[in-house]
Short mmCIF file of C-alpha atoms in Angstrom, two decimals:
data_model
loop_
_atom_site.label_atom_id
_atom_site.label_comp_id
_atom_site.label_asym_id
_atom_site.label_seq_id
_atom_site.Cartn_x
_atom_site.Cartn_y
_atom_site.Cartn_z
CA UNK N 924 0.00 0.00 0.00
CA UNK N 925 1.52 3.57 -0.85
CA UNK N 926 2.50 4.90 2.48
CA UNK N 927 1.73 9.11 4.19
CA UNK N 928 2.58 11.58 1.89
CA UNK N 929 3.94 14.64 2.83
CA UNK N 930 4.86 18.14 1.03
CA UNK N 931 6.74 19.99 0.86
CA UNK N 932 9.98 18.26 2.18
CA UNK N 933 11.54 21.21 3.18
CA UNK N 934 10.46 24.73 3.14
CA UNK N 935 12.33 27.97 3.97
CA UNK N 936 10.70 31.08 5.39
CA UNK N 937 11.17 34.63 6.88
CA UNK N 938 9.62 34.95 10.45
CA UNK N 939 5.83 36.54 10.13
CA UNK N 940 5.67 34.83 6.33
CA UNK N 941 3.11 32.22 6.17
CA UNK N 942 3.09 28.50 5.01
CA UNK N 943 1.18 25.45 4.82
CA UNK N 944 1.62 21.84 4.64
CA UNK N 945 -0.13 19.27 2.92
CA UNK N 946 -0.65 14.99 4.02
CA UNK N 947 -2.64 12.28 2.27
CA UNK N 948 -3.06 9.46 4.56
CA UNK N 949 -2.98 5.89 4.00
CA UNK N 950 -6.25 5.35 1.80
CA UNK N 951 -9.09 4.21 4.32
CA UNK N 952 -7.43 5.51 7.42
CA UNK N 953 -9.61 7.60 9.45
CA UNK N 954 -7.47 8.77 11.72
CA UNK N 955 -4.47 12.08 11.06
CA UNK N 956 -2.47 13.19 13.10
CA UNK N 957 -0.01 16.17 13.05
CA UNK N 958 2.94 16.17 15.06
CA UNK N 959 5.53 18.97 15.49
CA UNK N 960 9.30 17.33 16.50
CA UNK N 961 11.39 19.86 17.29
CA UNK N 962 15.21 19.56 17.30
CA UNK N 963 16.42 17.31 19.65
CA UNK N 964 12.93 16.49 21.10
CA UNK N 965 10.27 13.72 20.52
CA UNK N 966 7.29 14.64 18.39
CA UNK N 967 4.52 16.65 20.20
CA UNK N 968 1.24 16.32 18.80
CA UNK N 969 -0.55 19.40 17.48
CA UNK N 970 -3.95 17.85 16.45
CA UNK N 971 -5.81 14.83 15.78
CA UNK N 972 -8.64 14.14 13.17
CA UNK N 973 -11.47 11.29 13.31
CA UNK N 974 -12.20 11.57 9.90
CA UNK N 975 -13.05 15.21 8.90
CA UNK N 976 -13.48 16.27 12.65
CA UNK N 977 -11.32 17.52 15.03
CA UNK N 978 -10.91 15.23 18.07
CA UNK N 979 -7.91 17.24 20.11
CA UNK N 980 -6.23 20.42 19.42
CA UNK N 981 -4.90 21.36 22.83
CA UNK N 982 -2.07 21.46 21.88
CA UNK N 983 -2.46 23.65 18.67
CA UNK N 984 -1.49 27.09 19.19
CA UNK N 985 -4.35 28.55 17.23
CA UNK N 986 -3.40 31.68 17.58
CA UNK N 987 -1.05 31.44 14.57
CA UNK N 988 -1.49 27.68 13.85
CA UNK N 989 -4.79 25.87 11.23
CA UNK N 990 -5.41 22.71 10.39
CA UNK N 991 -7.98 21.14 8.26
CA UNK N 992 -9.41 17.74 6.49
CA UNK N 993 -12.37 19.23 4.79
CA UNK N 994 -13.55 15.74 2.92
CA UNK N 995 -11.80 13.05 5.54
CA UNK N 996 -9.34 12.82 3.33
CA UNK N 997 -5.88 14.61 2.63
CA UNK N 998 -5.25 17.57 5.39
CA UNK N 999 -3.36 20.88 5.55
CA UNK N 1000 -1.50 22.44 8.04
CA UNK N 1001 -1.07 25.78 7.97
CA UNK N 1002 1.23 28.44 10.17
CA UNK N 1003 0.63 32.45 9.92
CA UNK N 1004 2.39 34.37 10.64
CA UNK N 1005 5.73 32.35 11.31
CA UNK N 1006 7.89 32.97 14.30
CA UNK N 1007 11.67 31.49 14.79
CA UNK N 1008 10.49 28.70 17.50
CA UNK N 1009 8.39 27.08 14.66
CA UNK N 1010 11.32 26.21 12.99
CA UNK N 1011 10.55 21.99 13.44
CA UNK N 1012 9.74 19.22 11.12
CA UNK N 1013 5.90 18.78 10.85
CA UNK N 1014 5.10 15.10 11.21
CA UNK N 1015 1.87 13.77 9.97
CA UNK N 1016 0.23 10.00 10.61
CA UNK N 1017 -2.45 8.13 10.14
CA UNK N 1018 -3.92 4.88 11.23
CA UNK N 1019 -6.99 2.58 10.35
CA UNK N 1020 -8.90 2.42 13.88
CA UNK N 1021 -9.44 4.42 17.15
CA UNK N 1022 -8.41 2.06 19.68
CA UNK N 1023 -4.76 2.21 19.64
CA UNK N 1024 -3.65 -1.07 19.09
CA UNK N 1025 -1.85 -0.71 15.73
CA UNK N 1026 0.97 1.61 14.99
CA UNK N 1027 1.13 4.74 13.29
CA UNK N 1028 1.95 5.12 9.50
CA UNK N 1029 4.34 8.38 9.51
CA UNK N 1030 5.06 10.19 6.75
CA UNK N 1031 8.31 11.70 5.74
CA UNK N 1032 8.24 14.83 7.38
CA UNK N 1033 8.26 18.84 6.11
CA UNK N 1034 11.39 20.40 7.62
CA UNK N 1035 10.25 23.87 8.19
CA UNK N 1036 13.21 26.53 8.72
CA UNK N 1037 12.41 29.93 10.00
CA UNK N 1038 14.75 32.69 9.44
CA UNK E 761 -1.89 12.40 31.71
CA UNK E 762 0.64 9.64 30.45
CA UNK E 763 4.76 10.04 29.89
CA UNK E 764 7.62 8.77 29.09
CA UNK E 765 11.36 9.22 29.53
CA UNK E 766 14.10 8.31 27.81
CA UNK E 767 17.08 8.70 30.34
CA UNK E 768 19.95 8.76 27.47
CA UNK E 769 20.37 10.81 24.88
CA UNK E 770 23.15 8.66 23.23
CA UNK E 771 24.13 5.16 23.09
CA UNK E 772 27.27 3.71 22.03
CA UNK E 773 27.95 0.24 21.08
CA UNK E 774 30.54 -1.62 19.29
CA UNK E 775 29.15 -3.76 15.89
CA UNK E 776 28.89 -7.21 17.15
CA UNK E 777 28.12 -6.65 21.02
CA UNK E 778 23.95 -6.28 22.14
CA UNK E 779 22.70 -3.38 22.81
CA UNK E 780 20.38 -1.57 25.25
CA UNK E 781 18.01 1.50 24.60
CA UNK E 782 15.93 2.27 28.19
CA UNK E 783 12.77 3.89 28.53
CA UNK E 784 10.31 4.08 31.15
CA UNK E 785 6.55 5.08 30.89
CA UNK E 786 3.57 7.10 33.00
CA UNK E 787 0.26 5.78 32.09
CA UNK E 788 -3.21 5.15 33.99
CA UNK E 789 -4.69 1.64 32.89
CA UNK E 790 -3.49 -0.83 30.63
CA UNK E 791 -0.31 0.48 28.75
CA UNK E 792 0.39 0.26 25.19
CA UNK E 793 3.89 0.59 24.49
CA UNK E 794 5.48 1.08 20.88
CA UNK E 795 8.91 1.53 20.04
CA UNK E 796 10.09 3.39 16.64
CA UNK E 797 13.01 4.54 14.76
CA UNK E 798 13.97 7.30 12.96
CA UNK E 799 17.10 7.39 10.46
CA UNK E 800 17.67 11.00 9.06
CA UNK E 801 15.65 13.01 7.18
CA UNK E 802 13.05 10.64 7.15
CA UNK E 803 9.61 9.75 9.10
CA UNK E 804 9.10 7.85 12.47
CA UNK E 805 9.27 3.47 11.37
CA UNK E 806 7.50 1.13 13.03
CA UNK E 807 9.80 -1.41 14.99
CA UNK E 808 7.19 -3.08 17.51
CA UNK E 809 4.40 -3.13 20.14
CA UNK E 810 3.50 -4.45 23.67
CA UNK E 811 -0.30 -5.01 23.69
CA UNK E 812 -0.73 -7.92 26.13
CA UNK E 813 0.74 -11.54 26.57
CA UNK E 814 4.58 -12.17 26.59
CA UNK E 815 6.54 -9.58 28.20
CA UNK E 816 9.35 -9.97 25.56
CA UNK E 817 8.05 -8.62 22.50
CA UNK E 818 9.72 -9.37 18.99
CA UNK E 819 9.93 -6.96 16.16
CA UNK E 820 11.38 -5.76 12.91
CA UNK E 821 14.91 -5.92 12.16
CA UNK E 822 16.41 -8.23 14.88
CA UNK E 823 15.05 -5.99 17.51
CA UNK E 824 12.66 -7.07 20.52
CA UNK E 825 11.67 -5.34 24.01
CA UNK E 826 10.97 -6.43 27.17
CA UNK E 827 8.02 -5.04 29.47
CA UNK E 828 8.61 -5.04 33.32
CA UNK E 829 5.53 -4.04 34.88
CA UNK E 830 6.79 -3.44 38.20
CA UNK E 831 9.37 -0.98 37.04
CA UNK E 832 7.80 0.57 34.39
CA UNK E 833 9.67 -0.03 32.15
CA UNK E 834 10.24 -0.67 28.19
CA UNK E 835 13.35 -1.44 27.42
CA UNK E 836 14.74 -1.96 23.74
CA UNK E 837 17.18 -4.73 23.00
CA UNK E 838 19.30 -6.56 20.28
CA UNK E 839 21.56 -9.34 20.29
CA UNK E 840 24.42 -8.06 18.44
CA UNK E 841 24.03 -4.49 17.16
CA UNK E 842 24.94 -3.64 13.50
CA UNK E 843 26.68 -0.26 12.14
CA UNK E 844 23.27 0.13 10.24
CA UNK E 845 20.68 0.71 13.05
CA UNK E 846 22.64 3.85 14.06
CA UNK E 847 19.61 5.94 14.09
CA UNK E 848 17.35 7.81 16.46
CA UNK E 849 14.97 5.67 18.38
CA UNK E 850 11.58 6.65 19.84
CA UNK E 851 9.51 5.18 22.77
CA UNK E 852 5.89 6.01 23.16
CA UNK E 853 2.74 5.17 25.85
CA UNK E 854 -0.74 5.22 23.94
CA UNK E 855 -3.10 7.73 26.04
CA UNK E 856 -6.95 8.01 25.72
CA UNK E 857 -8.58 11.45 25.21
CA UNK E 858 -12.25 11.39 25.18
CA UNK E 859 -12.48 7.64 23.38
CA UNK E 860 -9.42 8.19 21.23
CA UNK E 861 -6.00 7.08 21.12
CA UNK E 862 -2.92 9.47 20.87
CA UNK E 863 0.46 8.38 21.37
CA UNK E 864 3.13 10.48 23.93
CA UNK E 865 6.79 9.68 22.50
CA UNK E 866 9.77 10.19 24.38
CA UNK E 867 12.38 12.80 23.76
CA UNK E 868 14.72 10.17 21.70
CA UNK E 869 17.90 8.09 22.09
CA UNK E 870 20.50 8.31 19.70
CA UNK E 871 22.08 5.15 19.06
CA UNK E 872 25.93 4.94 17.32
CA UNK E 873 27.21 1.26 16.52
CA UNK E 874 31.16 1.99 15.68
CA UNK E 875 32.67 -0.66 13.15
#
């Protein structure tokens, strides 16, 4: 099965530009995730999507920070404006089910640099 | 809310000898455990799980874990460690929000096998 796809790969901005970032899950897998892993540290999630609806974004700071999967499908994540500590590669996931016994399909990432 | 630590940020092993990668986990209930690598510039892989059953768990690659409920702990392991899984390795605790499943990683070990 083709695996998370992620783009761009890498993507580099001026602080208070904006940008977005696109996924396309694992056909038939309900459930995205986005997770920011900043250098040196583990991925922290920034939202979570049960098909097209939003399940947790506690962590999202939505003051500058969208996300959206308008037909339960592909998602984008979107930053504006852009500040230095966003600088991070943008992780996004998906998986089949809800109840957390399988593993995560990751995608390859969009390294984000902030200048 | 659950956690995990990963007390080291680097391990070094010599090709040939096993190796060790410890992590220990915060969780209320039944823990699911998962354990995933990361070489560079690419996504988060898959290596394995701890669901129920057999505390030593067997994944991908030569790699299995052990579970010690008592301690804790999740602790990654291999026989004899190869030059090639150098890489950055990931444990994470599976926490429910609200029905859902979201998984809390670690901050990372780096692992260096030296020829």
């Amino acid at each position: 099965e083709a695996g998370v796809a992620q783009s761009p790969r890498y993507k580099i901005i001026e602080k208070r530009q904006s940008v977005a970032f696109w996924c396309n899950p694992i056909s038939g897998h309900a459930t995205l995730y986005w997770y920011q892993q900043i250098l040196g540290q583990g991925p922290k999630l920034l939202i979570q999507f049960q098909n097209n609806g939003v399940v947790d974004d506690s962590q999202l700071p939505k003051d500058r920070f969208s996300a959206e999967r308008l037909k339960g499908v592909d998602s984008t994540l979107k930053i504006q404006p852009a500040k230095l500590e966003d600088s991070a590669v943008y992780l996004c996931a998906s998986r089949w089910g809800t109840g957390g016994e399988d593993g995560y399909t990751f995608g390859s990432g969009t390294r984000l640099t902030v200048v | 809310a659950q956690s995990v630590a990963q007390p080291e940020d680097q391990v070094n092993v010599a090709e040939g000898n096993p190796l060790t990668v410890k992590c220990t986990y915060s969780v209320s209930g039944n823990p699911y455990l998962f354990w995933y690598v990361q070489y560079p510039n690419r996504g988060l892989q898959f290596l394995l799980k701890y669901i129920t059953g057999d505390n030593l768990v067997k994944g991908s690659y030569g790699f299995e874990a052990e579970f010690n409920k008592s301690q804790t702990s999740f602790h990654l392991k291999k026989p004899s460690a190869l030059v090639s899984d150098s890489a950055l390795y990931f444990c994470a605790v599976r926490g429910m929000n609200s029905g859902y499943s979201t998984l809390t990683f670690g901050k990372g070990t780096m692992l260096l096998v030296s020829p």
